[in-house]
Short mmCIF file of C-alpha atoms and ligand atoms in Angstrom, two decimals:
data_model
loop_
_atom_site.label_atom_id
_atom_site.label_comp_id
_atom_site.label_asym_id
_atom_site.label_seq_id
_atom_site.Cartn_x
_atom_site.Cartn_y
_atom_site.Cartn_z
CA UNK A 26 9.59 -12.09 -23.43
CA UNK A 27 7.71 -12.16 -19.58
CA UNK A 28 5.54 -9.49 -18.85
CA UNK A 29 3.76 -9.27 -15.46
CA UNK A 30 1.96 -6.01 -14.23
CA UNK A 31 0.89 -5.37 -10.24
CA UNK A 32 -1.47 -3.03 -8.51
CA UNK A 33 -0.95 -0.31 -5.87
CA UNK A 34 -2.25 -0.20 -2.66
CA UNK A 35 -4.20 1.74 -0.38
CA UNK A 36 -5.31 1.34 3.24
CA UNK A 37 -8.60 2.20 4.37
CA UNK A 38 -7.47 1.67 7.74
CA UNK A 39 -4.62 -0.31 10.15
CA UNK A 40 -1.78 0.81 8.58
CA UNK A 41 1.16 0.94 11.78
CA UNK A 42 -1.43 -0.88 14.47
CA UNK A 43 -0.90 -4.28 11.62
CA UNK A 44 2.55 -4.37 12.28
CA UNK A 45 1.48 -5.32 16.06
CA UNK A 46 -0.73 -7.87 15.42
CA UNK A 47 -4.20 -5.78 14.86
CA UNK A 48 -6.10 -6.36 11.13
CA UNK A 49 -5.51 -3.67 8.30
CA UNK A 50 -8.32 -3.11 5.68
CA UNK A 51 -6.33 -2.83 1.97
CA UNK A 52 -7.12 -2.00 -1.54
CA UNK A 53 -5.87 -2.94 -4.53
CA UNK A 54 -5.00 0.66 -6.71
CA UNK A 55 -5.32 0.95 -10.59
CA UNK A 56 -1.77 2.22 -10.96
CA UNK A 57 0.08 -0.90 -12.18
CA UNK A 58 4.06 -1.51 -12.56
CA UNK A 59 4.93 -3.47 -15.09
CA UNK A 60 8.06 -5.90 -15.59
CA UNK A 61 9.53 -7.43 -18.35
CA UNK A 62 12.23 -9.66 -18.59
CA UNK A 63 13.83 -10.55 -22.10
CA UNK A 64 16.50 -13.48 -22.06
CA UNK A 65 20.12 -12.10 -22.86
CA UNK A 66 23.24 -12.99 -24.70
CA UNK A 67 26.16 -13.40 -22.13
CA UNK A 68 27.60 -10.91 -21.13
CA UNK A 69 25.03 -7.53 -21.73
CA UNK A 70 23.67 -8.64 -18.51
CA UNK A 71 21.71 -5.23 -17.48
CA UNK A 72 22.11 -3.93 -13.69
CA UNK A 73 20.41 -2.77 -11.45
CA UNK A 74 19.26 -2.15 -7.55
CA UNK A 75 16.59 -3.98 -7.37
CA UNK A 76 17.92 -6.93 -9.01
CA UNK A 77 20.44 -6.99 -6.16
CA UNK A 78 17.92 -7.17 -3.99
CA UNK A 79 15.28 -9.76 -5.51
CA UNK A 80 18.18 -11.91 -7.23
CA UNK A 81 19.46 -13.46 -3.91
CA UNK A 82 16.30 -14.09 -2.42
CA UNK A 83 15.53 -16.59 -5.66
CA UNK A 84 18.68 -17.66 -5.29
CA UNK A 85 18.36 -19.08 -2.12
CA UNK A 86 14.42 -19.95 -2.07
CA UNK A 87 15.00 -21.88 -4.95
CA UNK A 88 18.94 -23.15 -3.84
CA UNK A 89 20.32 -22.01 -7.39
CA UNK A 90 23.70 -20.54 -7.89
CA UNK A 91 23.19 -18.55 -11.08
CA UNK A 92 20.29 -17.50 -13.14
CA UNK A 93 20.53 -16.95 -17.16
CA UNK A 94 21.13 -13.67 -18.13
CA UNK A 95 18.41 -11.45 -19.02
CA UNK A 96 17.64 -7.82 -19.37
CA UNK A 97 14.73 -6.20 -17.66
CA UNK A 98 12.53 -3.21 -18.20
CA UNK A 99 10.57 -1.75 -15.09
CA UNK A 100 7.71 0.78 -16.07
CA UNK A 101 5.26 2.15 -13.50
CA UNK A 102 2.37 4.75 -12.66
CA UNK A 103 3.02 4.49 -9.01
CA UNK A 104 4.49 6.94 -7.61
CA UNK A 105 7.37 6.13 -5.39
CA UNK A 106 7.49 6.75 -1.45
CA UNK A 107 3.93 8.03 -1.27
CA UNK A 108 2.24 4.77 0.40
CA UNK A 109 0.72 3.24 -2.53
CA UNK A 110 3.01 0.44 -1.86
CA UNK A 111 5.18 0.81 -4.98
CA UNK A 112 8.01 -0.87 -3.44
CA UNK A 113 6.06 -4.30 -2.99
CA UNK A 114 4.45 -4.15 -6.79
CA UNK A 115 7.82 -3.62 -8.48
CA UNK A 116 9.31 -6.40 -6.60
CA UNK A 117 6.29 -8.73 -6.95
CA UNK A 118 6.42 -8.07 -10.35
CA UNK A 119 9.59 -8.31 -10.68
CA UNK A 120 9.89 -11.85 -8.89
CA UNK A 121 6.54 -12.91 -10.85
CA UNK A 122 8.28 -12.46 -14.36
CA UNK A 123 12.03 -13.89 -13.01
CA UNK A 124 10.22 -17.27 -11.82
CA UNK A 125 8.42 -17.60 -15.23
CA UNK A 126 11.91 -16.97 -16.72
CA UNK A 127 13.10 -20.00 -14.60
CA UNK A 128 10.00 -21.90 -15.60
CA UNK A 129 8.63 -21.98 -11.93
CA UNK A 130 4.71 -22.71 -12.29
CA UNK A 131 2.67 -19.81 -11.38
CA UNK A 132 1.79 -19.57 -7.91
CA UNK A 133 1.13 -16.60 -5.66
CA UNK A 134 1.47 -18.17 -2.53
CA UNK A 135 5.31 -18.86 -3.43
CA UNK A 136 5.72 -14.90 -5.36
CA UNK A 137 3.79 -13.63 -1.89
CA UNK A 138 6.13 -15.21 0.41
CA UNK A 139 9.75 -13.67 -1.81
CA UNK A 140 7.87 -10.77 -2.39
CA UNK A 141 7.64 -10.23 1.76
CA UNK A 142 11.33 -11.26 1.78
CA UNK A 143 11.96 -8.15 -0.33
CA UNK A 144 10.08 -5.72 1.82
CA UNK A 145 12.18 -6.49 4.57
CA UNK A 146 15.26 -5.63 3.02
CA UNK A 147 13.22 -2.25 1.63
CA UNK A 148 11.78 -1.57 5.22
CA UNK A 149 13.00 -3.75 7.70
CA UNK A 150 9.77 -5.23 10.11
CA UNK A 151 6.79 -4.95 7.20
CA UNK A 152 3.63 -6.63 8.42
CA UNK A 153 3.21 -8.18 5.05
CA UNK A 154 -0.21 -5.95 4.34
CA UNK A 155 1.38 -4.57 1.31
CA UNK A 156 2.83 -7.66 -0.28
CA UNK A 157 -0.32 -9.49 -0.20
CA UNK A 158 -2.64 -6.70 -1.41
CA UNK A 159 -0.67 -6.09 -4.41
CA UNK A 160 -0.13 -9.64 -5.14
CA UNK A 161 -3.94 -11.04 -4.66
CA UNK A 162 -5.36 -7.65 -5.41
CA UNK A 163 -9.46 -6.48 -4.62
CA UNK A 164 -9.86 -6.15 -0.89
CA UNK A 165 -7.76 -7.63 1.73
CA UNK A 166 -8.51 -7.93 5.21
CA UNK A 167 -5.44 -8.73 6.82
CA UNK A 168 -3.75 -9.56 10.20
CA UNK A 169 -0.20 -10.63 10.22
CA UNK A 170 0.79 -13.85 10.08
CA UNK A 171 -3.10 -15.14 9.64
CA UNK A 172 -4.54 -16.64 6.71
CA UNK A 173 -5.19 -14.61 3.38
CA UNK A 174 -8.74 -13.12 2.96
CA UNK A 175 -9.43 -11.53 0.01
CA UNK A 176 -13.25 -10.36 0.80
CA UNK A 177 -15.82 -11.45 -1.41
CA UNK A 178 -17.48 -8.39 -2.11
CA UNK A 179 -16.52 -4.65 -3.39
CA UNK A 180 -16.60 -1.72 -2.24
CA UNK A 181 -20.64 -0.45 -2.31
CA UNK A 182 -20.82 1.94 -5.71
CA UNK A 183 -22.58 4.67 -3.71
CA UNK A 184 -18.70 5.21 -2.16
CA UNK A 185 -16.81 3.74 -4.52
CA UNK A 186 -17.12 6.65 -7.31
CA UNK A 187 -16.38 9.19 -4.61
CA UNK A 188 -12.85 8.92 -3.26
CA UNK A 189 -10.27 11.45 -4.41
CA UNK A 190 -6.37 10.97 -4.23
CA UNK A 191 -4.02 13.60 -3.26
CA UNK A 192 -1.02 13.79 -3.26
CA UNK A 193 0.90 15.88 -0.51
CA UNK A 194 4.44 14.61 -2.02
CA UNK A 195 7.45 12.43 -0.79
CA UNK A 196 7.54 12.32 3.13
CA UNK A 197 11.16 13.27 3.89
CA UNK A 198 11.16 9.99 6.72
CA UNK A 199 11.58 6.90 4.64
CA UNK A 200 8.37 3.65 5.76
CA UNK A 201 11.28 2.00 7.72
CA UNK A 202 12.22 5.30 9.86
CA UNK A 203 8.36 5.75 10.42
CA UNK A 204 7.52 2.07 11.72
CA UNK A 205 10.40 2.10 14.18
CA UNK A 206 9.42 5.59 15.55
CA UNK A 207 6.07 3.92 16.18
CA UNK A 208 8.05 1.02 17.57
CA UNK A 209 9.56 3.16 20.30
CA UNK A 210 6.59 3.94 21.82
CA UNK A 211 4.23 1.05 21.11
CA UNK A 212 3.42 0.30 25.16
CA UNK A 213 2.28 3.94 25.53
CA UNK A 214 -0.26 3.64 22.53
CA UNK A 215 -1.92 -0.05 23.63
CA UNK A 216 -5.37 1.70 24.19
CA UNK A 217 -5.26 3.71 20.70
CA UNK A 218 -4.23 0.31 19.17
CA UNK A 219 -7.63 -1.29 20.32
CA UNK A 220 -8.94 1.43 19.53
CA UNK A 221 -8.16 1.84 15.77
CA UNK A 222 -8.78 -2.42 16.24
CA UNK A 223 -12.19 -1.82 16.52
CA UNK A 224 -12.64 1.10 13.92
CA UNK A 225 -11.36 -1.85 11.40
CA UNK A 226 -14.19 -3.98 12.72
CA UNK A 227 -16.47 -1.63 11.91
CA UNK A 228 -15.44 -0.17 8.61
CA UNK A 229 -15.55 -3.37 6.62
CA UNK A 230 -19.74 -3.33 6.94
CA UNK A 231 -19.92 0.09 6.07
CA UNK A 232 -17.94 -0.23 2.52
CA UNK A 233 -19.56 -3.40 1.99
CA UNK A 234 -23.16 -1.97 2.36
CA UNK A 235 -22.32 2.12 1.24
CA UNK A 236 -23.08 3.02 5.14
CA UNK A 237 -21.53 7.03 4.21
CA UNK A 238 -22.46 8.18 7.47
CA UNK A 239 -20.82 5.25 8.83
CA UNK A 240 -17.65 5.28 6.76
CA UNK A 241 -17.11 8.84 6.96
CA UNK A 242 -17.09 9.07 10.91
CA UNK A 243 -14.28 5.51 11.01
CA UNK A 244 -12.44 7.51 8.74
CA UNK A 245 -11.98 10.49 10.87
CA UNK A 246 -11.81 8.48 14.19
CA UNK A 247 -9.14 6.10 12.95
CA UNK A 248 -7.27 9.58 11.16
CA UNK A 249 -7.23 10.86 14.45
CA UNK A 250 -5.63 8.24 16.12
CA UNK A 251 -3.17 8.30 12.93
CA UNK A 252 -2.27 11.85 14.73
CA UNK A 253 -1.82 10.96 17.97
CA UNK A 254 0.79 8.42 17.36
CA UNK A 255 2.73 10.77 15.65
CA UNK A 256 2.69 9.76 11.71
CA UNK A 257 0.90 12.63 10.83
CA UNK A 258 2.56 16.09 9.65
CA UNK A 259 1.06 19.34 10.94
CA UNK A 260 0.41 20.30 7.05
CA UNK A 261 -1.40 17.92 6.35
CA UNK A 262 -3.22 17.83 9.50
CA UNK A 263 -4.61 20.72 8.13
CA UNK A 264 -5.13 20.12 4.85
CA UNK A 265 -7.81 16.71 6.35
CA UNK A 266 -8.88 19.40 8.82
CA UNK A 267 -10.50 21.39 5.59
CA UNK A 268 -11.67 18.53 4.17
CA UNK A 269 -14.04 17.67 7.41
CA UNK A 270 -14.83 21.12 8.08
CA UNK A 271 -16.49 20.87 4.45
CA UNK A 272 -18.32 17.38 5.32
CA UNK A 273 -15.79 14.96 3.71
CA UNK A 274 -13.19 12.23 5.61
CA UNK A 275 -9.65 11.92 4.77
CA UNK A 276 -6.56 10.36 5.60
CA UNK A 277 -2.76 9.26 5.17
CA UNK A 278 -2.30 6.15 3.82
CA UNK A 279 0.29 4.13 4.78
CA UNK A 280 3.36 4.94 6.39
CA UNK A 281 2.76 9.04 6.90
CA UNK A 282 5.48 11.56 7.13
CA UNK A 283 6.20 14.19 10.56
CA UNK A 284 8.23 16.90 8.56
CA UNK A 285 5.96 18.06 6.09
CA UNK A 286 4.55 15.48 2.88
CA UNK A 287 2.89 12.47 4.02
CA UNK A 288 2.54 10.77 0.53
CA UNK A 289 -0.76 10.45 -0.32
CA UNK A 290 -4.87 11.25 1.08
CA UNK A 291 -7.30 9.01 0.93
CA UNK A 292 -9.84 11.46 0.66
CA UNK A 293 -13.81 10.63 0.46
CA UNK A 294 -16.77 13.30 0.23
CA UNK A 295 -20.15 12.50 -1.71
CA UNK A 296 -19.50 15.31 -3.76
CA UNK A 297 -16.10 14.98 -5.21
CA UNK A 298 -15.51 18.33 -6.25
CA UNK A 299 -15.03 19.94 -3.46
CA UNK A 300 -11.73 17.89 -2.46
CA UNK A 301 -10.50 18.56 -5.75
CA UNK A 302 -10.97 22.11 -5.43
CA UNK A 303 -9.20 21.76 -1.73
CA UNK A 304 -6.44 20.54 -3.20
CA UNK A 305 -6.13 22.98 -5.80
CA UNK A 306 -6.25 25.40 -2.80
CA UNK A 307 -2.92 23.63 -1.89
CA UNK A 308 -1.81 23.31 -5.68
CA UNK A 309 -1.41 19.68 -4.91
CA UNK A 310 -1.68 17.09 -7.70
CA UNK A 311 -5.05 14.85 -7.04
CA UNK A 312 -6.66 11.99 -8.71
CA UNK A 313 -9.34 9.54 -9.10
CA UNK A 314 -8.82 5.42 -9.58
CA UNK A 315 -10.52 2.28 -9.41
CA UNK A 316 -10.40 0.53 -5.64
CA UNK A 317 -10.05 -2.99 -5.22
CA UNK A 318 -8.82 -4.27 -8.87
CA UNK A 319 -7.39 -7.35 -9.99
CA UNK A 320 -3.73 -8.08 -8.32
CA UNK A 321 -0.36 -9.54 -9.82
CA UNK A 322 -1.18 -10.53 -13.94
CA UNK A 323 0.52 -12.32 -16.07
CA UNK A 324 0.30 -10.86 -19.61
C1 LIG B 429 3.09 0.80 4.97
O1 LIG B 429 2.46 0.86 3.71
C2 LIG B 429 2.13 0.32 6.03
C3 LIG B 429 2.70 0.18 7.45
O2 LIG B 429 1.64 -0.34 8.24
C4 LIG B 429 3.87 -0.76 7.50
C5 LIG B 429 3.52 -2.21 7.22
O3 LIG B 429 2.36 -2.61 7.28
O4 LIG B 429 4.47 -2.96 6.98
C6 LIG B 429 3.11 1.52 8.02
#
């Protein structure tokens, strides 16, 4: 038996504007999937989608024609379509326990790279931000294509204990239908692109040193800019609205939704109890979790 748990993700900031070449800051989430993969008689080979997906990509990476049968059980706390980047932990998870199966040594680098091959088949042009948060876990600075950089610090305590999720529910627009609606109008947002560029910049000294004042204002600025390319719902613009009316920061976090849910907030405010009671206003379902944990485990 080959069990192998990943994290979640979150993005502080440059989700959409990283799929264009501009850096992302990601967390690692403590909401874990968990694979397991039990070798199998013949024959009570067990089915499912996401082994047709993550199946031929071993296949070819590793030029094999067949793999052994096996059964495997998925369990997870992530919730699905809300952009905590379930879709990249179940399948580096997933990849991370078949490899073992095939005796393939441990390596990330290799389950980083198939896991990336599976997000394009889930979402078509992913900037690989997801992937490689979930796989190397803590915080991830990342720009596409460029080398990994997990950071070597955490988050500062005096935020860390303070950020709220909530959850606005499943965005109607899948991640895929949200990047390429970006995608038709990246030329017309070049200047909010630099823009939410430089927020990035800026945002990794005020986490690393607890700057709130700092860290509060990025927020809203690079929230903003969310909203003006058009991945933010007018809902939950103002649900974040009531948040900074009350002295807190929040925003979507990852791909966003323009119907109505936008998957989850990252909200922040030093006293945590009024977001909680904000989203009890909108009888949404909220929580609290560690940020920046440990990535893909083998168990
Ligand atoms: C999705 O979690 C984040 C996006 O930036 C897409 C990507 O990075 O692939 C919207």
């Amino acid at each position: 038996m080959i069990k192998v748990s990943a994290p979640g993700k979150i993005h502080f900031l440059g989700e959409h504007t990283v799929v264009y070449g501009k850096p992302a800051l990601l967390a690692a989430v403590d909401l874990r999937v968990t694979t397991t993969v039990i070798p199998a008689k013949a024959g009570i080979h067990t089915n499912n989608d996401l082994r047709k997906i993550i199946e031929p990509i071993i296949k070819k990476y590793l030029k094999i024609k067949t793999i052994p049968p096996y059964n495997v059980e998925i369990s997870s706390q992530i919730p699905i379509g809300a952009g905590l980047g379930s879709s990249a932990a179940v399948s580096a998870a997933y990849i991370g326990t078949l490899l073992c199966f095939l005796k393939i040594k441990w390596d990330l680098n290799l389950i980083n790279k198939l896991t990336y091959e599976a997000e394009k088949v889930f979402h078509g042009n992913p900037s690989g931000g997801d992937n490689t948060t979930v796989v190397y876990g803590g915080l991830i600075s990342y720009i596409k294509g460029g080398p990994i950089e997990p950071l070597p610090f955490s988050i500062s305590p005096k935020l860390s204990k303070n950020f709220v999720l909530i959850n606005t529910g499943k965005p109607v627009e899948t991640t895929r239908q949200m990047v390429e609606m970006v995608a038709v109008h990246k030329d017309k947002f070049k200047k909010i692109f630099d823009e939410q560029e430089k927020l990035v910049s800026e945002l990794l000294p005020a986490i690393e040193t607890g700057n709130e004042k700092g860290f509060i204002r990025i927020i809203q600025e690079g929230e903003k800019n969310l909203e003006r390319i058009g991945v933010v719902s007018p809902y939950v613009k103002a649900i974040i609205r009531k948040i900074e009316k009350a002295g807190g920061a929040a925003k979507i976090c990852g791909a966003g939704g323009k119907t109505k849910a936008t998957g989850i907030l990252l909200a922040y405010h030093h006293n945590k109890k009024v977001l909680e009671k904000i989203a009890k206003f909108y009888i949404l379902p909220y929580f609290s979790t560690s940020l920046g944990v440990e990535g893909l485990k083998l168990h």
